[in-house]
């Protein structure tokens, strides 16, 4: 790991200010992802803005209007163990609790989880070429490329996959992201607007302005009942990322689906919204979708590589299970 | 039986000798890379503290005692514990949050010490397997590991002991098998001692560990 200067702001506003004053500085939360990247020398920042002393970033609150605001510095263990989250957002508590391992959940933050980089081995090892790190092509896409964990949607020119298993549940909850932190305050982003599509020569995944941080995730209140379910398909039950995650959020009018949100993880460079599956669910009665939804709509538009053909099938399975989870748990 | 990590290794030509070199390197690093005295707080007019890139003084609370060391911000807690404080219980194996051999407690919760910076542990309580118990006054979990033969090569053992002791502290005598499995999900044992670890965990919990 290359030596760096370590700045220790005490508030989110100070952290943003530090990032603005030090171009190229990197915010560090739990460091679960970043330390690996630095040790492999895939990235070698000279200035790191440590968020370890920030005191105003980890709160989990219920607002007066019924919105839940989850501080970006809350850990996955905080989310899994919070009475508030377990009561109002049980699918999120379960997803946080199933991720990684206890040691990692004690460190990994919500913001860092959403901002984590791809698990693509070409990107993560400096000795391999990678489009995002300046190569002319994505080696995953070439014949002989290691493809198993690659993306199956929006995978040209970069076949990376966003590995968060928490993000799809937040998408299904209709979350918005509060970013900013400077003296001028923050702004709200639609969930999908947090991420950028991959660009050659750029490794950062978020669509933030210089100095901006993820401050919190807001789950807006709903005038109608909402049901959320999620399902992961994993090679190992724990201590690993899922092969595919699916989450389904249903806003109901009695027994009819007013609005459906279907989100997938580990299938595209960013968390992926499965709009065809949403269309297949919207306007239907619960009994009808329970009997007929086979999940295949969630894989519509997939462009798998030879090594990821299996993932389209897994997406359908995961989407079907996520719907069943939503219907079961009420 | 595998080496008890809490027993201070014999002096002389031992594996520690290897690390004396590293210790000297750390000292040299401290001298060469150190920021001039006073410069640690960074250039004027920032409300935040700045550390490094050279070595800085860090006060840690390790196993109940105040320890001051001089480390660069890039030094991990695992490196600082092993090379600067001579606490070699926590093991470096993958150095990538992928095996659990380096598990210690930070403020009473298990973490992979390889993925925490030493400077970040400032002001927080660090507990290593040495702090849990020592020969002669072993922690019930350590004792149960010995009694249940819950180790073979022993490399994963300090980490597993910390995860099991955390589970016992969390759940008490009612600790279930499923809770042990979940608590140890971040610890790999290539010798496959898991069934004995499970027995040891339930035994220690039953004894009010
Ligand atoms: C063995 C293993 C298994 C895992 N399994 C899972 C799993 O099942 N599911 C899952 O979802 N994840 C899993 N993870 C990933 C883990 O959850 C993430 O690495 C972690 O959440 C990252 O959070 P962090 O706080 O440590 O981020 P850091 O490592 O500190 O940062 C990660 C990135 O986020 C940026 N960042 C951090 N905070 C902010 C902020 N507030 N605003 C803007 N940018 C920010 C950083 O600059 C960096 O680019 C696993 C990790 C390991 C090692
Ligand atoms: S050495 Fe830290 S997890 Fe393997
Ligand atoms: S006892 Fe050998 S690795 Fe666990």
Coordinates of C-alpha atoms and ligand atoms in Angstrom, one line a residue:
Chain A
X1 CA 0.0 0.0 0.0
X2 CA 1.3 3.4 -0.9
X3 CA 1.7 6.0 1.9
X4 CA -1.1 8.6 2.1
X5 CA -2.0 11.6 4.1
X6 CA -5.0 10.9 6.3
X7 CA -7.5 13.7 7.0
X8 CA -9.9 13.2 9.9
X9 CA -12.9 15.5 9.7
X10 CA -15.6 15.3 12.4
X11 CA -18.7 16.1 10.5
X12 CA -20.0 15.3 7.0
X13 CA -19.8 19.0 6.1
X14 CA -16.1 19.0 7.1
X15 CA -15.5 15.8 5.1
X16 CA -17.0 17.4 2.0
X17 CA -15.0 20.5 2.5
X18 CA -11.8 18.4 2.9
X19 CA -12.7 16.6 -0.4
X20 CA -13.2 19.9 -2.2
X21 CA -9.9 21.3 -1.0
X22 CA -7.9 18.2 -1.9
X23 CA -8.6 17.2 -5.5
X24 CA -8.0 13.5 -5.9
X25 CA -8.7 12.8 -2.2
X26 CA -10.8 9.6 -1.6
X27 CA -13.4 9.2 1.1
X28 CA -12.9 6.2 3.3
X29 CA -15.6 4.6 5.4
X30 CA -15.2 1.1 6.7
X31 CA -12.4 0.4 4.3
X32 CA -13.5 -3.2 3.6
X33 CA -13.4 -2.5 -0.1
X34 CA -10.8 0.2 -0.3
X35 CA -8.0 -1.5 1.7
X36 CA -8.0 -4.3 -0.8
X37 CA -7.8 -1.9 -3.7
X38 CA -4.9 0.0 -2.1
X39 CA -3.0 -3.2 -1.1
X40 CA -3.3 -4.4 -4.7
X41 CA -2.1 -1.0 -5.8
X42 CA -5.0 -0.8 -8.2
X43 CA -5.5 2.6 -6.7
X44 CA -2.9 4.7 -4.9
X45 CA -4.5 7.8 -3.4
X46 CA -2.2 10.4 -1.9
X47 CA -4.9 11.9 0.3
X48 CA -7.6 9.9 2.1
X49 CA -10.5 11.6 3.9
X50 CA -11.2 9.2 6.8
X51 CA -14.8 9.2 8.0
X52 CA -14.0 7.4 11.2
X53 CA -14.4 10.4 13.4
X54 CA -17.5 11.8 11.7
X55 CA -20.3 11.9 14.3
X56 CA -23.3 13.0 12.3
X57 CA -23.4 10.2 9.6
X58 CA -24.7 7.0 11.2
X59 CA -28.1 7.8 12.7
X60 CA -31.2 5.7 11.7
X61 CA -34.3 7.9 12.2
X62 CA -38.0 7.9 11.6
X63 CA -39.0 11.4 10.4
X64 CA -42.3 13.1 11.3
X65 CA -43.7 12.5 7.8
X66 CA -43.0 8.7 8.2
X67 CA -39.9 8.6 6.1
X68 CA -37.0 6.6 7.3
X69 CA -33.6 8.2 7.0
X70 CA -30.6 5.9 7.2
X71 CA -27.2 7.5 7.7
X72 CA -24.6 6.5 5.2
X73 CA -22.1 5.7 7.9
X74 CA -24.4 3.2 9.6
X75 CA -22.8 -0.3 9.4
X76 CA -24.5 -3.3 7.9
X77 CA -24.6 -4.7 11.5
X78 CA -26.3 -1.4 12.7
X79 CA -29.0 -1.9 10.0
X80 CA -29.5 -5.6 10.8
X81 CA -29.7 -4.9 14.5
X82 CA -31.8 -1.8 14.5
X83 CA -35.3 -2.1 16.0
X84 CA -36.5 0.6 13.6
X85 CA -35.2 -1.1 10.5
X86 CA -36.4 -4.5 11.6
X87 CA -39.8 -3.2 12.3
X88 CA -40.4 -1.0 9.3
X89 CA -37.9 -2.3 6.7
X90 CA -37.6 -6.0 7.6
X91 CA -36.4 -7.0 4.1
X92 CA -33.5 -4.5 4.4
X93 CA -32.6 -5.9 7.9
X94 CA -32.5 -9.4 6.5
X95 CA -30.4 -8.4 3.4
X96 CA -27.9 -6.6 5.6
X97 CA -27.8 -9.5 8.0
X98 CA -27.1 -12.0 5.2
X99 CA -24.2 -10.0 3.6
X100 CA -20.6 -11.0 4.1
X101 CA -19.6 -12.0 7.6
X102 CA -20.0 -10.6 11.2
X103 CA -16.5 -9.1 11.0
X104 CA -17.3 -7.3 7.8
X105 CA -20.8 -6.2 8.8
X106 CA -19.2 -4.6 11.9
X107 CA -17.1 -2.4 9.6
X108 CA -18.9 -2.1 6.2
X109 CA -21.1 1.0 5.9
X110 CA -24.3 1.5 4.0
X111 CA -22.6 4.3 1.9
X112 CA -19.6 2.2 1.1
X113 CA -21.7 -0.8 0.3
X114 CA -23.6 1.3 -2.4
X115 CA -20.3 2.7 -3.7
X116 CA -18.3 -0.5 -3.6
X117 CA -16.4 -1.4 -6.8
X118 CA -16.9 -4.3 -9.0
X119 CA -15.5 -7.8 -8.0
X120 CA -14.2 -8.2 -11.6
X121 CA -10.8 -9.9 -11.2
X122 CA -9.4 -8.0 -14.1
X123 CA -10.2 -4.7 -12.6
X124 CA -8.9 -5.8 -9.1
X125 CA -5.5 -7.1 -10.2
X126 CA -3.2 -4.5 -11.5
X127 CA -1.3 -6.9 -13.7
X128 CA -4.4 -7.5 -15.9
X129 CA -5.7 -5.1 -18.5
X130 CA -9.1 -3.5 -17.9
X131 CA -11.1 -1.0 -19.9
X132 CA -11.8 1.1 -16.8
X133 CA -8.1 1.3 -16.0
X134 CA -7.1 2.4 -19.5
X135 CA -7.0 -0.8 -21.7
X136 CA -8.6 -0.5 -25.1
X137 CA -11.0 -3.4 -24.5
X138 CA -12.7 -5.3 -21.7
X139 CA -10.9 -8.7 -21.4
X140 CA -13.9 -10.3 -19.9
X141 CA -15.7 -10.0 -23.2
X142 CA -12.9 -11.5 -25.2
X143 CA -12.8 -15.3 -26.0
X144 CA -11.2 -17.0 -23.1
X145 CA -12.2 -14.2 -20.7
X146 CA -13.2 -15.2 -17.2
X147 CA -16.9 -14.4 -17.3
X148 CA -18.7 -16.3 -14.5
X149 CA -19.4 -13.4 -12.2
X150 CA -19.7 -10.8 -15.0
X151 CA -22.8 -8.7 -15.9
X152 CA -25.5 -9.8 -18.3
X153 CA -27.2 -6.4 -18.8
X154 CA -25.6 -3.3 -20.2
X155 CA -22.4 -5.3 -20.5
X156 CA -20.9 -3.6 -23.6
X157 CA -18.2 -2.2 -23.5
X158 CA -17.6 -3.2 -19.8
X159 CA -19.0 -6.5 -18.4
X160 CA -18.5 -5.6 -14.7
X161 CA -21.2 -6.3 -12.2
X162 CA -22.2 -4.2 -9.2
X163 CA -22.0 -6.7 -6.3
X164 CA -24.2 -5.1 -3.6
X165 CA -26.9 -7.4 -2.3
X166 CA -28.3 -4.5 -0.2
X167 CA -28.8 -2.0 -3.1
X168 CA -31.6 -4.0 -4.8
X169 CA -33.7 -4.0 -1.6
X170 CA -33.3 -0.3 -1.3
X171 CA -34.4 0.1 -4.9
X172 CA -37.4 -2.1 -4.2
X173 CA -38.2 0.2 -1.2
X174 CA -38.3 3.2 -3.6
X175 CA -35.3 4.7 -1.8
X176 CA -33.7 8.1 -2.7
X177 CA -30.2 9.1 -1.9
X178 CA -29.3 12.2 -0.1
X179 CA -26.0 13.5 -1.3
X180 CA -23.9 16.6 -0.5
X181 CA -22.6 17.6 2.9
X182 CA -21.2 21.0 2.1
X183 CA -22.3 24.3 3.7
X184 CA -24.9 24.7 0.9
X185 CA -26.7 21.6 2.1
X186 CA -27.5 18.5 0.1
X187 CA -29.7 17.3 -2.7
X188 CA -31.8 14.3 -3.2
X189 CA -31.1 11.8 -6.0
X190 CA -33.4 9.3 -7.5
X191 CA -32.0 5.9 -6.6
X192 CA -30.8 5.0 -10.1
X193 CA -29.2 8.4 -10.5
X194 CA -26.5 7.6 -7.9
X195 CA -24.4 5.5 -10.3
X196 CA -22.7 6.3 -13.6
X197 CA -22.5 4.0 -16.6
X198 CA -18.9 2.7 -17.0
X199 CA -16.6 4.9 -19.1
X200 CA -13.2 3.8 -20.5
X201 CA -10.4 5.0 -18.2
X202 CA -12.7 5.8 -15.2
X203 CA -12.9 3.5 -12.2
X204 CA -15.3 5.6 -10.0
X205 CA -18.9 4.3 -10.0
X206 CA -20.9 7.2 -8.5
X207 CA -22.4 10.1 -10.3
X208 CA -21.4 12.7 -7.6
X209 CA -20.1 16.2 -8.0
X210 CA -16.6 16.9 -6.6
X211 CA -16.7 17.0 -2.8
X212 CA -20.1 15.3 -2.6
X213 CA -20.7 12.3 -0.3
X214 CA -23.6 10.0 0.1
X215 CA -25.0 11.4 3.4
X216 CA -28.1 9.2 3.8
X217 CA -30.6 6.9 2.2
X218 CA -34.2 8.0 2.5
X219 CA -37.2 5.6 2.3
X220 CA -40.2 7.8 1.6
X221 CA -43.5 7.1 3.4
X222 CA -46.2 5.5 1.4
X223 CA -49.9 6.3 1.5
X224 CA -50.6 2.7 0.4
X225 CA -49.4 -0.6 1.9
X226 CA -46.0 -1.8 0.6
X227 CA -44.7 -5.3 0.5
X228 CA -41.0 -6.0 -0.1
X229 CA -39.2 -9.3 -0.6
X230 CA -35.8 -10.3 -1.6
X231 CA -33.9 -13.4 -2.7
X232 CA -30.2 -14.2 -3.2
X233 CA -28.6 -17.0 -5.1
X234 CA -25.3 -17.8 -3.5
X235 CA -22.5 -20.2 -4.2
X236 CA -21.5 -20.1 -0.5
X237 CA -24.2 -19.4 2.1
X238 CA -22.0 -16.7 3.7
X239 CA -18.7 -14.7 3.5
X240 CA -19.1 -14.2 -0.2
X241 CA -21.1 -12.1 -2.6
X242 CA -24.3 -13.5 -4.2
X243 CA -24.2 -14.6 -7.8
X244 CA -27.5 -12.9 -8.3
X245 CA -29.8 -10.8 -6.0
X246 CA -33.4 -9.9 -6.7
X247 CA -35.7 -7.6 -4.8
X248 CA -39.4 -6.9 -5.4
X249 CA -41.4 -4.0 -3.9
X250 CA -45.1 -3.8 -4.4
X251 CA -47.4 -0.9 -3.6
X252 CA -50.9 -2.2 -3.1
X253 CA -54.5 -1.0 -3.6
X254 CA -56.3 -3.7 -1.7
X255 CA -55.3 -6.8 -3.5
X256 CA -54.2 -5.1 -6.7
X257 CA -50.6 -4.0 -7.5
X258 CA -50.5 -0.2 -8.1
X259 CA -46.8 0.0 -8.6
X260 CA -44.0 -2.6 -8.8
X261 CA -40.3 -2.1 -8.3
X262 CA -38.0 -4.9 -9.3
X263 CA -34.2 -4.5 -8.8
X264 CA -31.4 -6.9 -9.5
X265 CA -27.8 -7.1 -8.1
X266 CA -24.6 -8.6 -9.5
X267 CA -26.0 -8.5 -13.1
X268 CA -24.9 -5.1 -14.5
X269 CA -22.3 -2.4 -13.9
X270 CA -24.8 -0.7 -11.6
X271 CA -27.8 -2.1 -9.6
X272 CA -30.3 -3.0 -12.4
X273 CA -33.9 -2.1 -12.6
X274 CA -36.0 -4.8 -14.3
X275 CA -38.6 -2.7 -16.0
X276 CA -40.2 -5.5 -18.0
X277 CA -40.8 -7.5 -14.7
X278 CA -42.3 -4.3 -13.2
X279 CA -44.7 -4.1 -16.2
X280 CA -45.6 -7.7 -15.8
X281 CA -46.7 -7.1 -12.2
X282 CA -48.2 -3.7 -12.3
X283 CA -52.0 -3.6 -12.3
X284 CA -52.4 -7.3 -11.5
X285 CA -54.1 -8.9 -8.6
X286 CA -51.9 -10.6 -6.0
X287 CA -53.6 -14.0 -6.5
X288 CA -52.9 -13.8 -10.2
X289 CA -49.2 -13.0 -10.0
X290 CA -48.8 -15.6 -7.3
X291 CA -50.0 -18.2 -9.7
X292 CA -48.4 -17.0 -12.9
X293 CA -45.3 -14.9 -12.4
X294 CA -42.4 -17.0 -13.5
X295 CA -39.7 -14.3 -13.2
X296 CA -38.6 -14.6 -16.8
X297 CA -39.6 -11.0 -17.5
X298 CA -36.8 -10.0 -15.1
X299 CA -34.2 -11.3 -17.5
X300 CA -35.7 -9.5 -20.5
X301 CA -33.0 -7.5 -22.4
X302 CA -30.2 -9.6 -21.0
X303 CA -27.2 -10.0 -23.4
X304 CA -25.2 -12.8 -21.6
X305 CA -21.7 -13.8 -22.6
X306 CA -21.1 -17.5 -23.1
X307 CA -19.8 -17.8 -19.5
X308 CA -22.8 -16.0 -18.0
X309 CA -25.7 -17.6 -19.9
X310 CA -26.6 -19.4 -16.6
X311 CA -27.2 -16.0 -14.9
X312 CA -30.3 -15.3 -17.0
X313 CA -31.9 -18.4 -15.6
X314 CA -30.8 -17.4 -12.1
X315 CA -32.3 -14.0 -12.5
X316 CA -35.7 -15.6 -13.2
X317 CA -35.4 -17.9 -10.2
X318 CA -34.3 -15.1 -7.9
X319 CA -37.1 -12.7 -9.1
X320 CA -39.7 -15.5 -8.6
X321 CA -38.4 -16.1 -5.1
X322 CA -38.3 -12.4 -4.2
X323 CA -41.9 -12.1 -5.3
X324 CA -42.9 -15.1 -3.1
X325 CA -41.0 -13.5 -0.2
X326 CA -42.9 -10.3 -0.7
X327 CA -46.2 -12.0 -0.8
X328 CA -45.4 -14.3 2.2
X329 CA -44.1 -11.7 4.6
X330 CA -46.7 -9.0 4.1
Chain B
X1 CA -0.7 -29.8 19.9
X2 CA -0.4 -26.5 18.1
X3 CA 1.6 -23.7 19.6
X4 CA -0.4 -21.7 22.1
X5 CA -0.5 -18.2 20.6
X6 CA -0.6 -16.6 24.0
X7 CA 2.6 -18.2 25.1
X8 CA 5.5 -15.7 24.5
X9 CA 7.8 -17.4 21.9
X10 CA 11.2 -18.5 23.1
X11 CA 13.8 -15.9 22.4
X12 CA 16.8 -16.7 20.3
X13 CA 16.5 -17.8 16.7
X14 CA 12.7 -18.1 16.4
X15 CA 10.2 -16.9 14.0
X16 CA 10.3 -13.7 16.1
X17 CA 13.8 -13.1 14.9
X18 CA 12.4 -12.7 11.5
X19 CA 10.2 -9.9 12.7
X20 CA 12.9 -8.1 14.6
X21 CA 14.1 -7.1 11.2
X22 CA 10.7 -5.8 10.4
X23 CA 10.6 -4.0 13.7
X24 CA 13.9 -2.3 12.8
X25 CA 12.4 -1.5 9.5
X26 CA 9.4 0.1 11.3
X27 CA 11.8 2.1 13.4
X28 CA 13.6 3.3 10.3
X29 CA 10.4 4.0 8.6
X30 CA 9.4 6.1 11.6
X31 CA 12.6 8.1 11.4
X32 CA 12.7 8.6 7.7
X33 CA 9.1 9.2 7.0
X34 CA 8.2 11.0 10.1
X35 CA 6.6 14.4 9.7
X36 CA 8.4 17.1 11.6
X37 CA 7.2 17.6 15.2
X38 CA 4.1 19.8 15.2
X39 CA 3.4 19.2 11.5
X40 CA 1.1 16.3 12.4
X41 CA -1.8 18.6 12.8
X42 CA -1.4 19.7 9.1
X43 CA -1.2 23.1 7.5
X44 CA -2.9 25.9 9.2
X45 CA -6.6 26.6 9.1
X46 CA -8.1 23.2 8.6
X47 CA -10.7 22.3 11.2
X48 CA -9.7 18.6 10.7
X49 CA -6.7 16.7 11.9
X50 CA -4.2 15.5 9.4
X51 CA -1.9 12.5 9.9
X52 CA 1.0 11.3 7.8
X53 CA 2.0 10.3 5.2
X54 CA 4.9 9.7 7.6
X55 CA 4.7 8.0 10.9
X56 CA 2.6 9.6 13.6
X57 CA 2.1 8.8 17.3
X58 CA -1.1 6.9 18.0
X59 CA -2.4 6.0 21.4
X60 CA -4.3 2.7 21.4
X61 CA -6.0 0.9 24.2
X62 CA -5.1 -2.7 23.7
X63 CA -6.2 -5.5 26.1
X64 CA -7.0 -2.9 28.7
X65 CA -3.6 -1.1 28.6
X66 CA -2.6 2.2 27.0
X67 CA -0.1 1.7 24.3
X68 CA 1.6 4.4 22.2
X69 CA 3.1 3.6 18.9
X70 CA 4.4 5.4 15.9
X71 CA 2.9 4.2 12.6
X72 CA 2.2 5.6 9.2
X73 CA -1.5 5.9 8.4
X74 CA -1.2 3.1 5.9
X75 CA -0.3 0.6 8.6
X76 CA -3.1 -1.9 9.4
X77 CA -4.1 -2.7 12.9
X78 CA -3.0 -6.2 12.3
X79 CA 0.5 -5.1 11.3
X80 CA 0.7 -2.7 14.3
X81 CA -0.4 -5.4 16.7
X82 CA 2.0 -8.0 15.4
X83 CA 5.1 -6.0 14.5
X84 CA 4.9 -3.0 16.8
X85 CA 3.2 -4.4 19.9
X86 CA 4.5 -8.0 19.6
X87 CA 1.0 -9.4 19.9
X88 CA 1.2 -12.2 17.4
X89 CA -2.0 -14.0 18.2
X90 CA -3.9 -12.5 15.4
X91 CA -2.6 -14.1 12.2
X92 CA -2.0 -12.6 8.8
X93 CA -3.2 -15.1 6.2
X94 CA -5.1 -13.6 3.3
X95 CA -4.7 -9.9 4.3
X96 CA -7.9 -9.3 2.4
X97 CA -10.9 -9.8 4.7
X98 CA -11.4 -13.2 3.3
X99 CA -10.3 -15.7 6.0
X100 CA -10.8 -14.4 9.5
X101 CA -7.4 -15.5 10.9
X102 CA -6.8 -11.9 12.0
X103 CA -10.0 -11.5 13.9
X104 CA -9.8 -9.2 17.0
X105 CA -12.5 -7.1 18.8
X106 CA -12.8 -3.4 18.2
X107 CA -15.0 -2.0 21.0
X108 CA -16.2 -5.5 21.7
X109 CA -17.2 -6.4 18.2
X110 CA -15.3 -8.8 15.9
X111 CA -13.4 -7.2 13.0
X112 CA -10.8 -8.3 10.5
X113 CA -7.7 -6.5 11.8
X114 CA -6.1 -6.7 8.4
X115 CA -8.8 -4.3 7.1
X116 CA -8.7 -1.6 9.8
X117 CA -6.0 1.1 9.8
X118 CA -4.1 1.3 13.1
X119 CA -4.7 5.1 13.3
X120 CA -8.5 4.5 13.1
X121 CA -8.3 2.4 16.3
X122 CA -7.2 5.5 18.2
X123 CA -9.5 6.0 21.2
X124 CA -11.1 2.6 20.8
X125 CA -10.8 -0.6 22.7
X126 CA -8.9 -3.3 21.0
X127 CA -9.0 -6.9 22.4
X128 CA -6.8 -9.6 21.0
X129 CA -6.7 -13.3 21.9
X130 CA -3.9 -12.5 24.3
X131 CA -6.2 -10.2 26.1
X132 CA -9.0 -12.7 26.4
X133 CA -7.0 -15.0 28.7
X134 CA -3.5 -16.2 29.4
X135 CA -2.1 -19.6 30.3
X136 CA -3.1 -20.2 33.9
X137 CA -6.2 -18.1 33.5
X138 CA -7.7 -19.1 30.2
X139 CA -11.0 -17.7 29.0
X140 CA -13.7 -20.4 29.1
X141 CA -13.7 -20.4 25.3
X142 CA -10.0 -21.0 25.1
X143 CA -10.3 -23.7 27.7
X144 CA -13.1 -25.4 25.8
X145 CA -11.1 -25.3 22.6
X146 CA -8.3 -27.2 24.3
X147 CA -10.7 -29.7 25.9
X148 CA -12.7 -30.3 22.8
X149 CA -9.6 -30.5 20.6
X150 CA -11.0 -27.7 18.4
X151 CA -7.8 -27.2 16.5
X152 CA -5.3 -28.9 14.3
X153 CA -2.6 -26.7 12.8
X154 CA -4.0 -23.9 14.9
X155 CA -3.5 -21.1 12.4
X156 CA -7.2 -20.2 12.3
X157 CA -7.6 -20.8 16.0
X158 CA -7.0 -17.3 17.5
X159 CA -9.5 -15.8 15.1
X160 CA -12.1 -18.5 15.7
X161 CA -11.7 -18.1 19.5
X162 CA -12.4 -14.4 19.1
X163 CA -15.5 -15.0 17.0
X164 CA -16.8 -17.7 19.4
X165 CA -16.1 -15.6 22.5
X166 CA -18.0 -12.8 20.8
X167 CA -21.0 -15.1 20.2
X168 CA -20.9 -16.3 23.8
X169 CA -20.8 -12.7 25.0
X170 CA -23.7 -11.8 22.8
X171 CA -26.0 -14.8 23.5
X172 CA -24.9 -16.2 26.8
X173 CA -25.8 -19.7 28.0
X174 CA -28.6 -19.9 25.5
X175 CA -26.2 -19.8 22.6
X176 CA -27.6 -22.0 19.8
X177 CA -25.8 -24.0 17.2
X178 CA -27.1 -21.7 14.4
X179 CA -25.8 -18.7 16.3
X180 CA -22.3 -20.2 16.5
X181 CA -22.3 -21.0 12.8
X182 CA -23.3 -17.4 12.0
X183 CA -20.8 -15.9 14.3
X184 CA -18.0 -18.0 12.7
X185 CA -19.1 -17.4 9.1
X186 CA -16.2 -15.1 8.6
X187 CA -13.5 -17.6 9.8
X188 CA -12.1 -20.3 7.5
X189 CA -10.4 -23.4 8.8
X190 CA -8.5 -25.3 6.2
X191 CA -8.0 -28.2 8.6
X192 CA -11.8 -28.5 8.9
X193 CA -12.1 -28.4 12.7
X194 CA -15.5 -26.8 12.5
X195 CA -17.5 -29.6 14.3
X196 CA -15.1 -29.4 17.3
X197 CA -15.3 -25.7 17.3
X198 CA -19.0 -25.9 17.5
X199 CA -18.8 -28.3 20.4
X200 CA -16.3 -26.1 22.2
X201 CA -18.5 -23.0 21.7
X202 CA -21.6 -24.7 23.1
X203 CA -19.6 -26.1 26.0
X204 CA -18.1 -22.7 26.9
X205 CA -21.5 -21.0 26.6
X206 CA -23.0 -23.7 28.9
X207 CA -20.3 -23.0 31.4
X208 CA -21.3 -19.3 31.4
X209 CA -18.3 -18.3 29.2
Ligands
LIG1 C1 -15.6 -11.6 1.9 C2 -16.6 -10.5 1.6 C3 -17.9 -10.8 1.4 C4 -18.8 -9.8 1.1 N1 -20.2 -10.1 0.9 C5 -21.1 -9.1 0.6 C6 -22.4 -9.4 0.3 O1 -22.9 -10.5 0.5 N2 -23.3 -8.4 0.0 C7 -22.8 -7.1 -0.2 O2 -23.6 -6.2 -0.5 N3 -21.5 -6.8 0.0 C8 -20.6 -7.8 0.4 N4 -19.3 -7.4 0.6 C9 -18.9 -6.1 0.3 C10 -18.9 -5.2 1.5 O3 -20.2 -5.1 2.0 C11 -18.4 -3.8 1.1 O4 -17.1 -3.9 0.7 C12 -18.6 -2.7 2.1 O5 -20.0 -2.5 2.4 C13 -18.0 -1.5 1.7 O6 -18.3 -0.5 2.7 P1 -17.1 0.3 3.5 O7 -17.7 1.2 4.4 O8 -16.1 -0.7 4.0 O9 -16.5 1.1 2.2 P2 -15.1 1.6 1.9 O10 -14.2 0.4 1.6 O11 -14.6 2.5 2.9 O12 -15.4 2.4 0.5 C14 -15.9 1.7 -0.6 C15 -16.1 2.8 -1.7 O13 -17.2 3.6 -1.3 C16 -16.7 5.0 -1.3 N5 -17.5 5.6 -0.2 C17 -17.6 5.1 1.1 N6 -18.4 5.9 1.8 C18 -18.9 6.8 1.0 C19 -19.9 7.9 1.1 N7 -20.5 8.1 2.3 N8 -20.1 8.7 0.0 C20 -19.5 8.4 -1.1 N9 -18.6 7.5 -1.3 C21 -18.3 6.6 -0.3 C22 -15.2 4.9 -1.1 O14 -14.6 6.1 -1.6 C23 -14.9 3.7 -1.9 O15 -14.8 4.0 -3.3 C24 -18.4 -8.4 1.0 C25 -17.1 -8.1 1.2 C26 -16.2 -9.1 1.5 C27 -14.7 -8.8 1.8
LIG2 S1 -5.9 -12.0 7.3 FE1 -7.5 -10.7 7.8 S2 -9.2 -11.8 7.0 FE2 -7.5 -13.0 6.4
LIG3 S1 -6.8 -25.7 12.6 FE1 -5.6 -25.5 10.8 S2 -6.6 -23.9 9.7 FE2 -7.9 -24.3 11.3

